[in-house]
Tab-separated table of C-alpha atoms in Angstrom:
chain	number	residue	atom	x	y	z
A	916	MET	CA	-5.369	21.455	-2.503
A	917	ASN	CA	-3.306	18.360	-3.374
A	918	ARG	CA	-5.036	15.207	-4.568
A	919	PHE	CA	-3.313	11.888	-3.818
A	920	PHE	CA	-3.872	8.762	-5.902
A	921	ILE	CA	-2.708	5.999	-3.528
A	922	VAL	CA	-2.259	2.674	-5.210
A	923	ARG	CA	-1.145	-0.795	-4.260
A	924	HIS	CA	1.309	-2.773	-6.397
A	925	GLY	CA	0.305	-5.524	-8.781
A	926	GLU	CA	-0.054	-9.169	-7.989
A	927	THR	CA	3.151	-10.958	-7.067
A	928	PHE	CA	4.199	-14.657	-6.935
A	929	TRP	CA	4.238	-14.491	-3.165
A	930	ASN	CA	0.694	-13.115	-3.272
A	931	ILE	CA	-0.338	-16.284	-5.073
A	932	ASP	CA	1.602	-18.436	-2.624
A	933	GLY	CA	0.105	-16.637	0.359
A	934	ARG	CA	3.551	-15.666	1.645
A	935	THR	CA	4.152	-12.669	3.937
A	936	GLN	CA	6.195	-10.138	1.946
A	937	GLY	CA	6.982	-7.098	4.077
A	938	HIS	CA	10.493	-5.875	3.144
A	939	GLY	CA	11.144	-9.164	1.419
A	940	ASP	CA	10.308	-9.218	-2.242
A	941	SER	CA	8.607	-11.147	-5.019
A	942	LYS	CA	8.260	-10.123	-8.654
A	943	LEU	CA	4.977	-9.317	-10.319
A	944	THR	CA	3.260	-12.188	-12.030
A	945	GLU	CA	2.141	-11.798	-15.674
A	946	ASN	CA	-1.287	-10.948	-14.326
A	947	GLY	CA	0.304	-8.447	-11.945
A	948	ILE	CA	1.934	-6.705	-14.904
A	949	LYS	CA	-1.398	-6.588	-16.756
A	950	GLN	CA	-3.078	-5.194	-13.581
A	951	ALA	CA	-0.441	-2.419	-13.352
A	952	GLN	CA	-0.872	-1.589	-17.042
A	953	ARG	CA	-4.643	-1.278	-16.564
A	954	LEU	CA	-4.101	0.886	-13.548
A	955	ALA	CA	-1.749	3.090	-15.518
A	956	LYS	CA	-4.382	3.554	-18.216
A	957	LYS	CA	-6.911	4.416	-15.498
A	958	LEU	CA	-4.574	7.060	-14.060
A	959	SER	CA	-3.983	8.532	-17.447
A	960	GLU	CA	-7.622	9.818	-17.210
A	961	TYR	CA	-6.305	12.254	-14.526
A	962	ASP	CA	-3.763	15.016	-14.977
A	963	ILE	CA	-1.049	13.406	-12.898
A	964	ASP	CA	1.839	15.719	-11.889
A	965	TYR	CA	4.094	13.552	-9.772
A	966	ILE	CA	4.715	9.886	-8.980
A	967	TYR	CA	6.230	8.698	-5.719
A	968	SER	CA	6.845	5.034	-4.943
A	969	SER	CA	8.183	2.615	-2.347
A	970	ASP	CA	11.652	1.437	-3.306
A	971	LEU	CA	10.838	-2.258	-2.983
A	972	GLY	CA	10.956	-4.330	-6.193
A	973	ARG	CA	7.237	-5.040	-6.629
A	974	THR	CA	6.353	-1.371	-6.228
A	975	VAL	CA	9.301	-0.341	-8.503
A	976	GLN	CA	7.896	-2.644	-11.185
A	977	THR	CA	4.420	-1.196	-10.786
A	978	SER	CA	5.536	2.426	-10.679
A	979	GLU	CA	7.737	2.018	-13.778
A	980	LEU	CA	4.733	0.691	-15.726
A	981	ILE	CA	2.704	3.730	-14.543
A	982	SER	CA	5.622	6.013	-15.352
A	983	ASN	CA	5.901	4.654	-18.886
A	984	THR	CA	2.196	5.353	-19.562
A	985	LEU	CA	2.069	8.774	-17.890
A	986	ASN	CA	5.555	9.901	-19.053
A	987	LYS	CA	6.395	11.069	-15.500
A	988	LYS	CA	9.505	10.280	-13.601
A	989	VAL	CA	9.261	8.332	-10.365
A	990	GLU	CA	10.788	9.451	-7.055
A	991	TYR	CA	11.402	6.540	-4.682
A	992	LYS	CA	10.750	6.833	-0.962
A	993	GLU	CA	11.880	4.309	1.561
A	994	ASN	CA	9.122	5.508	3.990
A	995	LEU	CA	6.473	4.186	1.483
A	996	ARG	CA	7.705	0.612	2.067
A	997	GLU	CA	5.526	-2.166	3.429
A	998	ILE	CA	5.644	-2.929	7.139
A	999	ASN	CA	8.796	-4.903	8.027
A	1000	PHE	CA	7.368	-8.314	9.186
A	1001	GLY	CA	10.644	-9.498	10.618
A	1002	GLU	CA	10.841	-13.269	11.178
A	1003	TRP	CA	7.461	-13.727	9.412
A	1004	GLU	CA	8.726	-12.561	6.025
A	1005	GLY	CA	8.542	-15.291	3.373
A	1006	LEU	CA	6.327	-17.525	5.587
A	1007	THR	CA	2.771	-18.678	4.762
A	1008	ILE	CA	-0.040	-18.119	7.196
A	1009	GLU	CA	-0.058	-21.800	8.085
A	1010	GLU	CA	3.680	-21.657	8.857
A	1011	ILE	CA	3.106	-18.590	11.023
A	1012	LYS	CA	0.194	-20.181	12.857
A	1013	ARG	CA	2.362	-23.255	13.550
A	1014	ASP	CA	5.590	-21.554	14.663
A	1015	TYR	CA	4.250	-18.303	16.179
A	1016	SER	CA	0.762	-19.249	17.354
A	1017	ASP	CA	0.649	-16.894	20.394
A	1018	VAL	CA	1.875	-13.811	18.499
A	1019	TYR	CA	-0.400	-14.682	15.587
A	1020	THR	CA	-3.392	-14.728	17.854
A	1021	VAL	CA	-2.523	-11.228	19.107
A	1022	TRP	CA	-1.931	-10.093	15.478
A	1023	ARG	CA	-5.421	-11.247	14.405
A	1024	ASN	CA	-7.276	-9.922	17.435
A	1025	GLU	CA	-5.247	-6.935	18.611
A	1026	PRO	CA	-2.882	-6.167	15.709
A	1027	HIS	CA	-1.838	-2.848	17.248
A	1028	ASN	CA	-0.422	-4.779	20.211
A	1029	ALA	CA	1.347	-7.510	18.295
A	1030	LEU	CA	5.124	-7.760	18.752
A	1031	ILE	CA	6.351	-9.897	15.849
A	1032	PRO	CA	10.001	-10.892	16.382
A	1033	LYS	CA	12.419	-8.459	14.630
A	1034	ALA	CA	9.465	-6.698	13.003
A	1035	GLU	CA	8.146	-3.216	12.820
A	1036	ASN	CA	4.999	-2.494	14.828
A	1037	LEU	CA	1.987	-0.664	13.427
A	1038	TYR	CA	2.718	2.576	15.342
A	1039	LYS	CA	6.162	2.850	13.777
A	1040	LEU	CA	4.645	2.217	10.356
A	1041	LYS	CA	2.061	4.885	10.968
A	1042	GLU	CA	4.744	7.367	12.012
A	1043	ARG	CA	6.860	6.940	8.853
A	1044	LEU	CA	3.905	6.945	6.486
A	1045	LEU	CA	2.432	10.135	7.888
A	1046	ALA	CA	5.863	11.814	7.838
A	1047	CYS	CA	6.160	10.850	4.168
A	1048	ILE	CA	2.730	12.016	2.959
A	1049	ASN	CA	2.943	15.239	4.989
A	1050	GLU	CA	6.410	16.015	3.527
A	1051	ILE	CA	5.105	15.453	-0.062
A	1052	ASN	CA	1.916	17.455	0.706
A	1053	GLU	CA	3.979	20.426	1.883
A	1054	LYS	CA	6.306	20.202	-1.104
A	1055	HIS	CA	3.552	20.598	-3.748
A	1056	GLU	CA	0.509	22.836	-4.319
A	1057	ASN	CA	-2.626	22.018	-6.315
A	1058	SER	CA	-1.148	18.865	-7.668
A	1059	ASN	CA	-2.269	15.340	-8.584
A	1060	ILE	CA	0.169	12.974	-6.965
A	1061	VAL	CA	0.450	9.204	-7.325
A	1062	LEU	CA	1.788	7.187	-4.382
A	1063	VAL	CA	2.639	3.511	-5.102
A	1064	SER	CA	2.788	1.472	-1.882
A	1065	HIS	CA	1.650	-1.749	-0.215
A	1066	GLY	CA	-1.464	-3.307	1.230
A	1067	MET	CA	-0.780	-2.975	5.018
A	1068	SER	CA	0.880	0.408	4.539
A	1069	ILE	CA	-2.108	1.803	2.646
A	1070	LYS	CA	-4.571	0.476	5.242
A	1071	VAL	CA	-2.578	2.044	8.052
A	1072	LEU	CA	-2.249	5.320	6.160
A	1073	LEU	CA	-6.022	5.533	5.441
A	1074	LEU	CA	-6.852	4.772	9.087
A	1075	SER	CA	-4.350	7.413	10.247
A	1076	LEU	CA	-5.796	10.081	7.955
A	1077	LEU	CA	-9.251	9.205	9.401
A	1078	GLU	CA	-7.761	9.390	12.902
A	1079	SER	CA	-9.100	5.921	13.444
A	1080	GLU	CA	-7.590	3.216	15.695
A	1081	LEU	CA	-5.002	0.933	14.145
A	1082	SER	CA	-6.935	-1.997	15.560
A	1083	ASN	CA	-9.284	-1.475	12.611
A	1084	ILE	CA	-6.815	-2.615	9.891
A	1085	TYR	CA	-8.965	-5.690	9.058
A	1086	ARG	CA	-11.952	-3.451	8.322
A	1087	ILE	CA	-10.242	-2.038	5.231
A	1088	LYS	CA	-9.570	-4.125	2.092
A	1089	GLN	CA	-6.824	-3.369	-0.483
A	1090	HIS	CA	-6.731	-5.501	-3.588
A	1091	ASN	CA	-3.715	-5.516	-5.972
A	1092	THR	CA	-3.566	-2.200	-7.872
A	1093	ALA	CA	-6.497	-0.803	-5.836
A	1094	LEU	CA	-6.975	2.905	-6.303
A	1095	ASN	CA	-7.636	5.254	-3.378
A	1096	ILE	CA	-8.091	8.990	-3.748
A	1097	VAL	CA	-7.455	11.421	-0.906
A	1098	GLU	CA	-7.804	15.215	-1.106
A	1099	PHE	CA	-5.806	17.318	1.303
A	1100	ARG	CA	-8.126	20.294	1.871
A	1101	ASN	CA	-7.574	23.298	4.119
A	1102	TYR	CA	-9.427	21.580	6.953
A	1103	GLY	CA	-7.717	18.258	6.551
A	1104	PRO	CA	-7.603	15.068	4.438
A	1105	VAL	CA	-10.856	13.824	2.802
A	1106	ILE	CA	-11.005	10.288	1.446
A	1107	ILE	CA	-12.822	10.369	-1.855
A	1108	LYS	CA	-12.446	6.749	-3.053
A	1109	THR	CA	-11.157	3.489	-1.558
A	1110	ASN	CA	-10.157	0.080	-3.035
A	1111	ASP	CA	-11.370	0.979	-6.524
A	1112	THR	CA	-10.644	-1.917	-8.885
A	1113	SER	CA	-12.969	-0.866	-11.670
A	1114	HIS	CA	-9.979	-0.975	-14.057
A	1115	LEU	CA	-9.818	-4.723	-13.504
A	1116	GLU	CA	-13.067	-5.720	-15.115
A	1117	GLY	CA	-13.648	-9.469	-15.191
A	1118	GLU	CA	-11.384	-10.365	-12.197
A	1119	LYS	CA	-13.013	-11.864	-9.137
A	1120	TYR	CA	-12.151	-11.050	-5.524
A	1121	GLU	CA	-13.051	-12.427	-2.180
């Protein structure tokens, strides 16, 4: 049985600005670095064998901090990237509402049906994420494996492992450096923990 520790990157400057990141990038804030360091300390309580990460800058920063604490090398996977938001990348929600009001309405009410210009849809995201985690799961046995990824990607991955509809993405929350634990047992994946931020004591979330 493999146990996956699936984590989101630390806070970025675009997170603070409310900008859509996708494949675009923004560096970790000072707080985001501290979050990642606290997460790394939390992960050190487990006997981690491998670390895999998205190859985008904010996840690279986060995974390097985890790597330094755990003394494990990171292998970067393009398939762990965030969804490509196309023309929405770098825009605030208010800008998206103003310039893409019709598509935004679909995105908020039927996200699985949204066709954002030049973007990846949720089904394509699901396909590459499942391909990635299944590949890693088949590669290792009885291992503790960290996956460093992104908010939307993690929500889609968790829904997919539950065989739940992608329309439910807004029913899952993923804070910065949230910890999710999934065990791949002989009868399928079992979600043990979701959106755990106990390592961030004193921080407030909405």
